[in-house]
């Protein structure tokens, strides 16, 4: 599990278009890495659409947005197209990156226990250091928290 001040774990994951996104290519640019449970579900859609709607503000702060879920590339592509999401969505199907960030966790619903993605976000500065993080973030509050923290980078 990572903490504020740690170097962000490296990654190389396919995006919604099938292109590989590598953390190494992000050097020199701050980014938001946000983990969400499942594309095209109510909470994940609210969070993604809020990020889409505030993309200009986030871009003016120099921030690139990257969403991470265990969904396959095809599902990410449909999700992005359906809601006009114009930022990067990557597939962490084997949840390797989620394990490194500590977001692949045990959950309980209706008395059943299973593993799944915890809705969490990590603000990474231009040098690749985690400067802010939010665990179990509420979708409707997410963008305001990120914008405030990104303005301080």
Backbone as JSON Lines, residues from 0, in Angstrom:
{"i":0,"aa":"X","n":[0.85,-1.18,0.0],"ca":[0.0,0.0,0.0],"c":[0.89,1.24,0.0]}
{"i":1,"aa":"X","n":[0.51,2.22,-0.79],"ca":[1.31,3.44,-0.9],"c":[0.79,4.52,0.04]}
{"i":2,"aa":"X","n":[1.67,5.49,0.29],"ca":[1.34,6.62,1.16],"c":[1.78,7.91,0.51]}
{"i":3,"aa":"X","n":[1.32,9.02,1.05],"ca":[1.77,10.33,0.58],"c":[3.28,10.41,0.76]}
{"i":4,"aa":"X","n":[3.96,10.89,-0.27],"ca":[5.41,11.0,-0.25],"c":[6.12,9.83,-0.92]}
{"i":5,"aa":"X","n":[5.4,8.73,-1.18],"ca":[5.98,7.58,-1.88],"c":[6.05,7.85,-3.37]}
{"i":6,"aa":"X","n":[6.99,7.17,-4.02],"ca":[7.01,7.18,-5.48],"c":[5.82,6.38,-5.98]}
{"i":7,"aa":"X","n":[5.18,6.87,-6.99],"ca":[4.04,6.17,-7.58],"c":[4.55,4.9,-8.28]}
{"i":8,"aa":"X","n":[3.9,3.77,-8.05],"ca":[4.3,2.53,-8.73],"c":[4.19,2.68,-10.26]}
{"i":9,"aa":"X","n":[5.14,2.08,-10.94],"ca":[5.15,2.1,-12.4],"c":[4.04,1.2,-12.93]}
{"i":10,"aa":"X","n":[3.54,1.56,-14.12],"ca":[2.52,0.72,-14.75],"c":[2.61,0.8,-16.26]}
{"i":11,"aa":"X","n":[2.05,-0.2,-16.89],"ca":[1.93,-0.29,-18.34],"c":[0.64,-1.06,-18.58]}
{"i":12,"aa":"X","n":[-0.43,-0.32,-18.96],"ca":[-1.76,-0.92,-19.07],"c":[-2.45,-0.47,-20.36]}
{"i":13,"aa":"X","n":[-3.31,-1.33,-20.92],"ca":[-4.04,-0.95,-22.13],"c":[-5.18,0.01,-21.8]}
{"i":14,"aa":"X","n":[-5.37,0.99,-22.69],"ca":[-6.48,1.93,-22.48],"c":[-7.7,1.5,-23.28]}
{"i":15,"aa":"X","n":[-8.73,2.33,-23.26],"ca":[-10.0,2.0,-23.9],"c":[-9.89,1.84,-25.41]}
{"i":16,"aa":"X","n":[-8.81,2.35,-25.99],"ca":[-8.61,2.2,-27.44],"c":[-7.68,1.03,-27.77]}
{"i":17,"aa":"X","n":[-7.16,0.37,-26.72],"ca":[-6.23,-0.73,-26.93],"c":[-4.77,-0.3,-26.93]}
{"i":18,"aa":"X","n":[-4.52,1.01,-26.86],"ca":[-3.15,1.52,-26.8],"c":[-2.61,1.34,-25.38]}
{"i":19,"aa":"X","n":[-1.31,1.11,-25.27],"ca":[-0.7,0.93,-23.95],"c":[-0.31,2.29,-23.37]}
{"i":20,"aa":"X","n":[-0.7,2.51,-22.12],"ca":[-0.34,3.72,-21.38],"c":[0.72,3.32,-20.37]}
{"i":21,"aa":"X","n":[1.86,4.02,-20.42],"ca":[2.96,3.71,-19.51],"c":[3.22,4.9,-18.6]}
{"i":22,"aa":"X","n":[3.4,4.61,-17.33],"ca":[3.67,5.68,-16.37],"c":[4.95,6.43,-16.71]}
{"i":23,"aa":"X","n":[5.9,5.74,-17.29],"ca":[7.16,6.37,-17.68],"c":[6.93,7.55,-18.63]}
{"i":24,"aa":"X","n":[5.93,7.44,-19.49],"ca":[5.62,8.51,-20.44],"c":[5.0,9.72,-19.76]}
{"i":25,"aa":"X","n":[4.61,9.59,-18.49],"ca":[3.98,10.68,-17.76],"c":[4.99,11.53,-17.0]}
{"i":26,"aa":"X","n":[6.26,11.15,-17.05],"ca":[7.28,11.92,-16.33],"c":[7.21,13.39,-16.73]}
{"i":27,"aa":"X","n":[7.26,14.26,-15.73],"ca":[7.21,15.7,-15.98],"c":[5.8,16.26,-16.01]}
{"i":28,"aa":"X","n":[4.81,15.41,-15.82],"ca":[3.41,15.86,-15.85],"c":[2.66,15.29,-14.65]}
{"i":29,"aa":"X","n":[1.97,16.14,-13.89],"ca":[1.17,15.6,-12.79],"c":[-0.05,14.86,-13.34]}
{"i":30,"aa":"X","n":[-0.51,13.88,-12.59],"ca":[-1.69,13.14,-13.03],"c":[-2.5,12.64,-11.83]}
{"i":31,"aa":"X","n":[-3.77,12.42,-12.11],"ca":[-4.68,11.81,-11.15],"c":[-4.9,10.38,-11.59]}
{"i":32,"aa":"X","n":[-4.59,9.44,-10.72],"ca":[-4.86,8.03,-10.98],"c":[-6.04,7.68,-10.08]}
{"i":33,"aa":"X","n":[-7.19,7.45,-10.7],"ca":[-8.35,7.13,-9.87],"c":[-8.84,5.72,-10.19]}
{"i":34,"aa":"X","n":[-9.04,4.95,-9.13],"ca":[-9.47,3.56,-9.22],"c":[-10.97,3.51,-8.96]}
{"i":35,"aa":"X","n":[-11.68,2.82,-9.84],"ca":[-13.14,2.7,-9.68],"c":[-13.55,1.25,-9.92]}
{"i":36,"aa":"X","n":[-14.62,0.81,-9.26],"ca":[-14.99,-0.61,-9.28],"c":[-15.46,-1.17,-10.62]}
{"i":37,"aa":"X","n":[-16.35,-0.46,-11.32],"ca":[-16.94,-1.08,-12.51],"c":[-17.55,-0.02,-13.42]}
{"i":38,"aa":"X","n":[-17.15,-0.04,-14.67],"ca":[-17.65,0.91,-15.66],"c":[-19.16,0.79,-15.83]}
{"i":39,"aa":"X","n":[-19.79,1.94,-16.06],"ca":[-21.21,2.03,-16.38],"c":[-22.12,1.58,-15.24]}
{"i":40,"aa":"X","n":[-21.68,1.81,-14.02],"ca":[-22.53,1.63,-12.84],"c":[-22.8,3.02,-12.29]}
{"i":41,"aa":"X","n":[-23.84,3.2,-11.48],"ca":[-24.23,4.55,-11.07],"c":[-23.11,5.41,-10.44]}
{"i":42,"aa":"X","n":[-22.43,4.88,-9.42],"ca":[-21.38,5.66,-8.77],"c":[-20.21,5.95,-9.69]}
{"i":43,"aa":"X","n":[-19.81,4.97,-10.46],"ca":[-18.68,5.13,-11.37],"c":[-19.02,6.1,-12.49]}
{"i":44,"aa":"X","n":[-20.25,6.08,-12.94],"ca":[-20.68,7.01,-13.98],"c":[-20.72,8.43,-13.45]}
{"i":45,"aa":"X","n":[-21.24,8.62,-12.24],"ca":[-21.26,9.96,-11.63],"c":[-19.84,10.5,-11.53]}
{"i":46,"aa":"X","n":[-18.94,9.69,-11.02],"ca":[-17.55,10.12,-10.84],"c":[-16.91,10.46,-12.19]}
{"i":47,"aa":"X","n":[-17.06,9.6,-13.17],"ca":[-16.45,9.81,-14.47],"c":[-17.02,11.04,-15.17]}
{"i":48,"aa":"X","n":[-18.33,11.21,-15.1],"ca":[-18.96,12.37,-15.76],"c":[-18.57,13.67,-15.08]}
{"i":49,"aa":"X","n":[-18.41,13.67,-13.77],"ca":[-17.93,14.87,-13.07],"c":[-16.52,15.21,-13.52]}
{"i":50,"aa":"X","n":[-15.67,14.2,-13.66],"ca":[-14.31,14.45,-14.14],"c":[-14.34,14.98,-15.58]}
{"i":51,"aa":"X","n":[-15.19,14.4,-16.4],"ca":[-15.35,14.88,-17.78],"c":[-15.79,16.35,-17.79]}
{"i":52,"aa":"X","n":[-16.77,16.67,-16.96],"ca":[-17.31,18.03,-16.94],"c":[-16.31,19.06,-16.4]}
{"i":53,"aa":"X","n":[-15.36,18.6,-15.61],"ca":[-14.36,19.52,-15.04],"c":[-12.99,19.36,-15.7]}
{"i":54,"aa":"X","n":[-12.96,18.7,-16.85],"ca":[-11.68,18.44,-17.51],"c":[-10.94,19.73,-17.83]}
{"i":55,"aa":"X","n":[-11.64,20.76,-18.26],"ca":[-10.98,22.02,-18.6],"c":[-10.29,22.61,-17.36]}
{"i":56,"aa":"X","n":[-10.97,22.59,-16.23],"ca":[-10.38,23.09,-14.99],"c":[-9.16,22.27,-14.61]}
{"i":57,"aa":"X","n":[-9.29,20.95,-14.67],"ca":[-8.18,20.07,-14.3],"c":[-7.01,20.23,-15.28]}
{"i":58,"aa":"X","n":[-7.32,20.37,-16.55],"ca":[-6.27,20.58,-17.56],"c":[-5.56,21.91,-17.35]}
{"i":59,"aa":"X","n":[-6.3,22.94,-16.93],"ca":[-5.67,24.25,-16.69],"c":[-4.69,24.17,-15.52]}
{"i":60,"aa":"X","n":[-4.85,23.17,-14.66],"ca":[-3.93,22.93,-13.56],"c":[-2.79,22.0,-14.0]}
{"i":61,"aa":"X","n":[-2.81,21.6,-15.28],"ca":[-1.78,20.73,-15.82],"c":[-1.96,19.27,-15.48]}
{"i":62,"aa":"X","n":[-3.15,18.9,-15.06],"ca":[-3.41,17.55,-14.55],"c":[-4.0,16.64,-15.63]}
{"i":63,"aa":"X","n":[-3.4,15.49,-15.8],"ca":[-3.96,14.46,-16.67],"c":[-4.76,13.49,-15.8]}
{"i":64,"aa":"X","n":[-5.89,13.05,-16.29],"ca":[-6.77,12.13,-15.55],"c":[-6.68,10.74,-16.17]}
{"i":65,"aa":"X","n":[-6.47,9.75,-15.3],"ca":[-6.4,8.35,-15.73],"c":[-7.26,7.52,-14.79]}
{"i":66,"aa":"X","n":[-8.31,6.92,-15.35],"ca":[-9.18,6.04,-14.58],"c":[-8.73,4.61,-14.72]}
{"i":67,"aa":"X","n":[-8.77,3.86,-13.62],"ca":[-8.31,2.46,-13.61],"c":[-9.43,1.58,-13.06]}
{"i":68,"aa":"X","n":[-9.78,0.54,-13.82],"ca":[-10.76,-0.43,-13.33],"c":[-10.34,-1.83,-13.79]}
{"i":69,"aa":"X","n":[-10.95,-2.85,-13.21],"ca":[-10.63,-4.21,-13.64],"c":[-11.39,-4.62,-14.91]}
{"i":70,"aa":"X","n":[-12.18,-3.71,-15.46],"ca":[-12.96,-4.03,-16.66],"c":[-12.08,-4.3,-17.87]}
{"i":71,"aa":"X","n":[-12.54,-5.14,-18.8],"ca":[-11.78,-5.36,-20.04],"c":[-11.83,-4.11,-20.92]}
{"i":72,"aa":"X","n":[-10.87,-4.01,-21.82],"ca":[-10.75,-2.85,-22.72],"c":[-12.05,-2.57,-23.45]}
{"i":73,"aa":"X","n":[-12.73,-3.6,-23.94],"ca":[-13.96,-3.41,-24.72],"c":[-15.04,-2.71,-23.89]}
{"i":74,"aa":"X","n":[-15.15,-3.06,-22.63],"ca":[-16.15,-2.42,-21.77],"c":[-15.77,-0.96,-21.5]}
{"i":75,"aa":"X","n":[-14.49,-0.7,-21.35],"ca":[-14.03,0.69,-21.14],"c":[-14.33,1.54,-22.37]}
{"i":76,"aa":"X","n":[-14.14,0.95,-23.54],"ca":[-14.4,1.68,-24.78],"c":[-15.88,2.04,-24.88]}
{"i":77,"aa":"X","n":[-16.77,1.11,-24.56],"ca":[-18.21,1.38,-24.59],"c":[-18.6,2.44,-23.56]}
{"i":78,"aa":"X","n":[-18.03,2.37,-22.38],"ca":[-18.28,3.33,-21.3],"c":[-17.85,4.73,-21.74]}
{"i":79,"aa":"X","n":[-16.65,4.84,-22.29],"ca":[-16.13,6.14,-22.74],"c":[-17.0,6.72,-23.85]}
{"i":80,"aa":"X","n":[-17.39,5.89,-24.8],"ca":[-18.21,6.35,-25.92],"c":[-19.6,6.76,-25.44]}
{"i":81,"aa":"X","n":[-20.21,5.97,-24.6],"ca":[-21.57,6.23,-24.13],"c":[-21.69,7.57,-23.4]}
{"i":82,"aa":"X","n":[-20.66,7.92,-22.61],"ca":[-20.72,9.14,-21.8],"c":[-19.79,10.25,-22.28]}
{"i":83,"aa":"X","n":[-19.17,10.06,-23.44],"ca":[-18.29,11.09,-23.98],"c":[-17.11,11.39,-23.07]}
{"i":84,"aa":"X","n":[-16.55,10.35,-22.48],"ca":[-15.42,10.52,-21.57],"c":[-14.15,10.76,-22.39]}
{"i":85,"aa":"X","n":[-13.6,11.94,-22.24],"ca":[-12.46,12.32,-23.06],"c":[-11.15,12.34,-22.28]}
{"i":86,"aa":"X","n":[-11.03,11.42,-21.36],"ca":[-9.78,11.23,-20.64],"c":[-9.46,9.74,-20.67]}
{"i":87,"aa":"X","n":[-8.31,9.38,-20.19],"ca":[-7.8,8.01,-20.31],"c":[-8.45,7.06,-19.3]}
{"i":88,"aa":"X","n":[-8.92,5.92,-19.81],"ca":[-9.4,4.83,-18.97],"c":[-8.53,3.62,-19.28]}
{"i":89,"aa":"X","n":[-7.96,3.0,-18.26],"ca":[-7.11,1.84,-18.48],"c":[-7.68,0.61,-17.77]}
{"i":90,"aa":"X","n":[-7.35,-0.54,-18.34],"ca":[-7.81,-1.83,-17.81],"c":[-6.71,-2.47,-16.97]}
{"i":91,"aa":"X","n":[-7.04,-2.72,-15.71],"ca":[-6.14,-3.43,-14.79],"c":[-6.81,-4.77,-14.48]}
{"i":92,"aa":"X","n":[-7.01,-5.56,-15.54],"ca":[-7.79,-6.8,-15.44],"c":[-7.24,-7.78,-14.41]}
{"i":93,"aa":"X","n":[-5.93,-7.83,-14.26],"ca":[-5.34,-8.75,-13.29],"c":[-5.14,-8.08,-11.93]}
{"i":94,"aa":"X","n":[-5.61,-6.85,-11.8],"ca":[-5.54,-5.99,-10.61],"c":[-4.15,-5.89,-9.99]}
{"i":95,"aa":"X","n":[-3.12,-6.01,-10.83],"ca":[-1.74,-5.9,-10.34],"c":[-1.46,-4.48,-9.83]}
{"i":96,"aa":"X","n":[-1.86,-3.48,-10.59],"ca":[-1.64,-2.1,-10.15],"c":[-2.48,-1.79,-8.92]}
{"i":97,"aa":"X","n":[-3.7,-2.26,-8.91],"ca":[-4.57,-2.06,-7.73],"c":[-3.96,-2.69,-6.49]}
{"i":98,"aa":"X","n":[-3.33,-3.84,-6.63],"ca":[-2.65,-4.47,-5.5],"c":[-1.53,-3.57,-4.98]}
{"i":99,"aa":"X","n":[-0.77,-2.99,-5.91],"ca":[0.35,-2.12,-5.5],"c":[-0.14,-0.87,-4.77]}
{"i":100,"aa":"X","n":[-1.28,-0.36,-5.18],"ca":[-1.83,0.83,-4.53],"c":[-2.71,0.49,-3.32]}
{"i":101,"aa":"X","n":[-2.97,-0.79,-3.12],"ca":[-3.79,-1.21,-1.99],"c":[-5.27,-0.96,-2.19]}
{"i":102,"aa":"X","n":[-5.7,-0.96,-3.46],"ca":[-7.11,-0.7,-3.76],"c":[-7.9,-1.96,-4.14]}
{"i":103,"aa":"X","n":[-7.21,-3.09,-4.24],"ca":[-7.91,-4.37,-4.47],"c":[-8.13,-4.95,-3.09]}
{"i":104,"aa":"X","n":[-9.35,-4.86,-2.59],"ca":[-9.63,-5.14,-1.18],"c":[-10.78,-6.12,-1.02]}
{"i":105,"aa":"X","n":[-10.86,-6.65,0.18],"ca":[-11.98,-7.51,0.52],"c":[-13.19,-6.65,0.81]}
{"i":106,"aa":"X","n":[-14.32,-7.04,0.22],"ca":[-15.57,-6.31,0.39],"c":[-16.65,-7.27,0.85]}
{"i":107,"aa":"X","n":[-17.71,-6.72,1.41],"ca":[-18.85,-7.53,1.82],"c":[-20.12,-6.86,1.33]}
{"i":108,"aa":"X","n":[-20.98,-7.66,0.68],"ca":[-22.27,-7.15,0.23],"c":[-23.29,-8.27,0.41]}
{"i":109,"aa":"X","n":[-24.4,-7.94,1.07],"ca":[-25.47,-8.91,1.31],"c":[-24.96,-10.18,1.97]}
{"i":110,"aa":"X","n":[-23.98,-10.01,2.88],"ca":[-23.45,-11.15,3.61],"c":[-22.4,-11.96,2.88]}
{"i":111,"aa":"X","n":[-22.12,-11.6,1.64],"ca":[-21.1,-12.32,0.88],"c":[-19.81,-11.51,0.86]}
{"i":112,"aa":"X","n":[-18.7,-12.21,0.99],"ca":[-17.39,-11.58,0.96],"c":[-16.73,-11.87,-0.38]}
{"i":113,"aa":"X","n":[-16.11,-10.87,-0.94],"ca":[-15.44,-11.0,-2.24],"c":[-14.36,-9.93,-2.34]}
{"i":114,"aa":"X","n":[-13.51,-10.03,-3.35],"ca":[-12.51,-9.0,-3.59],"c":[-12.96,-8.12,-4.73]}
{"i":115,"aa":"X","n":[-12.67,-6.83,-4.61],"ca":[-13.04,-5.88,-5.63],"c":[-12.25,-4.58,-5.47]}
{"i":116,"aa":"X","n":[-12.51,-3.68,-6.36],"ca":[-11.79,-2.4,-6.4],"c":[-12.4,-1.42,-5.4]}
{"i":117,"aa":"X","n":[-11.55,-0.84,-4.58],"ca":[-11.96,0.23,-3.68],"c":[-11.86,1.55,-4.45]}
{"i":118,"aa":"X","n":[-12.88,2.37,-4.36],"ca":[-12.88,3.66,-5.03],"c":[-11.88,4.58,-4.32]}
{"i":119,"aa":"X","n":[-10.73,4.77,-4.94],"ca":[-9.65,5.56,-4.34],"c":[-8.94,6.34,-5.43]}
{"i":120,"aa":"X","n":[-8.34,7.47,-5.03],"ca":[-7.63,8.33,-5.98],"c":[-6.28,8.74,-5.43]}
{"i":121,"aa":"X","n":[-5.35,8.95,-6.36],"ca":[-3.99,9.31,-6.01],"c":[-3.53,10.45,-6.92]}
{"i":122,"aa":"X","n":[-3.11,11.54,-6.31],"ca":[-2.6,12.69,-7.06],"c":[-1.09,12.57,-7.08]}
{"i":123,"aa":"X","n":[-0.54,12.46,-8.29],"ca":[0.89,12.25,-8.47],"c":[1.48,13.5,-9.11]}
{"i":124,"aa":"X","n":[2.58,14.01,-8.53],"ca":[3.18,15.23,-9.06],"c":[4.06,14.93,-10.28]}
{"i":125,"aa":"X","n":[4.64,15.97,-10.86],"ca":[5.43,15.84,-12.08],"c":[6.69,14.99,-11.89]}
{"i":126,"aa":"X","n":[7.12,14.82,-10.65],"ca":[8.3,14.0,-10.37],"c":[7.93,12.56,-10.06]}
{"i":127,"aa":"X","n":[6.64,12.23,-10.11],"ca":[6.21,10.86,-9.86],"c":[6.02,10.51,-8.39]}
{"i":128,"aa":"X","n":[5.8,11.54,-7.56],"ca":[5.61,11.34,-6.12],"c":[4.13,11.55,-5.78]}
{"i":129,"aa":"X","n":[3.58,10.69,-4.95],"ca":[2.18,10.81,-4.53],"c":[2.07,11.98,-3.55]}
{"i":130,"aa":"X","n":[1.25,12.97,-3.9],"ca":[1.1,14.18,-3.09],"c":[-0.21,14.24,-2.32]}
{"i":131,"aa":"X","n":[-1.2,13.48,-2.76],"ca":[-2.49,13.42,-2.05],"c":[-3.13,12.09,-2.4]}
{"i":132,"aa":"X","n":[-3.96,11.6,-1.48],"ca":[-4.71,10.38,-1.77],"c":[-6.02,10.42,-1.01]}
{"i":133,"aa":"X","n":[-6.99,9.76,-1.6],"ca":[-8.32,9.66,-1.02],"c":[-8.76,8.21,-1.14]}
{"i":134,"aa":"X","n":[-9.08,7.6,-0.03],"ca":[-9.57,6.22,-0.04],"c":[-11.07,6.24,0.25]}
{"i":135,"aa":"X","n":[-11.78,5.29,-0.35],"ca":[-13.23,5.19,-0.2],"c":[-13.9,6.54,-0.49]}
{"i":136,"aa":"X","n":[-13.43,7.2,-1.52],"ca":[-13.94,8.52,-1.89],"c":[-15.39,8.42,-2.36]}
{"i":137,"aa":"X","n":[-16.18,9.42,-2.04],"ca":[-17.57,9.48,-2.51],"c":[-17.56,10.1,-3.91]}
{"i":138,"aa":"X","n":[-18.22,9.46,-4.88],"ca":[-18.19,9.96,-6.26],"c":[-18.54,11.44,-6.4]}
{"i":139,"aa":"X","n":[-19.58,11.89,-5.72],"ca":[-20.04,13.27,-5.88],"c":[-19.08,14.3,-5.28]}
{"i":140,"aa":"X","n":[-18.2,13.89,-4.38],"ca":[-17.26,14.81,-3.73],"c":[-15.87,14.79,-4.36]}
{"i":141,"aa":"X","n":[-15.64,13.84,-5.21],"ca":[-14.32,13.55,-5.74],"c":[-13.66,14.73,-6.44]}
{"i":142,"aa":"X","n":[-14.33,15.32,-7.42],"ca":[-13.71,16.36,-8.24],"c":[-13.31,17.58,-7.42]}
{"i":143,"aa":"X","n":[-14.12,17.99,-6.46],"ca":[-13.79,19.14,-5.63],"c":[-12.52,18.89,-4.83]}
{"i":144,"aa":"X","n":[-12.38,17.7,-4.28],"ca":[-11.19,17.35,-3.51],"c":[-9.94,17.38,-4.4]}
{"i":145,"aa":"X","n":[-10.06,16.8,-5.58],"ca":[-8.93,16.73,-6.5],"c":[-8.54,18.13,-6.97]}
{"i":146,"aa":"X","n":[-9.51,18.93,-7.34],"ca":[-9.22,20.29,-7.84],"c":[-8.49,21.11,-6.78]}
{"i":147,"aa":"X","n":[-8.94,21.04,-5.56],"ca":[-8.3,21.79,-4.47],"c":[-6.86,21.34,-4.28]}
{"i":148,"aa":"X","n":[-6.63,20.04,-4.25],"ca":[-5.27,19.52,-4.04],"c":[-4.38,19.8,-5.23]}
{"i":149,"aa":"X","n":[-4.9,19.68,-6.45],"ca":[-4.1,19.9,-7.65],"c":[-3.67,21.36,-7.76]}
{"i":150,"aa":"X","n":[-4.48,22.28,-7.28],"ca":[-4.14,23.7,-7.33],"c":[-2.91,24.02,-6.48]}
{"i":151,"aa":"X","n":[-2.62,23.13,-5.52],"ca":[-1.48,23.34,-4.63],"c":[-0.19,22.71,-5.15]}
{"i":152,"aa":"X","n":[-0.26,21.97,-6.25],"ca":[0.96,21.32,-6.78],"c":[1.95,22.33,-7.3]}
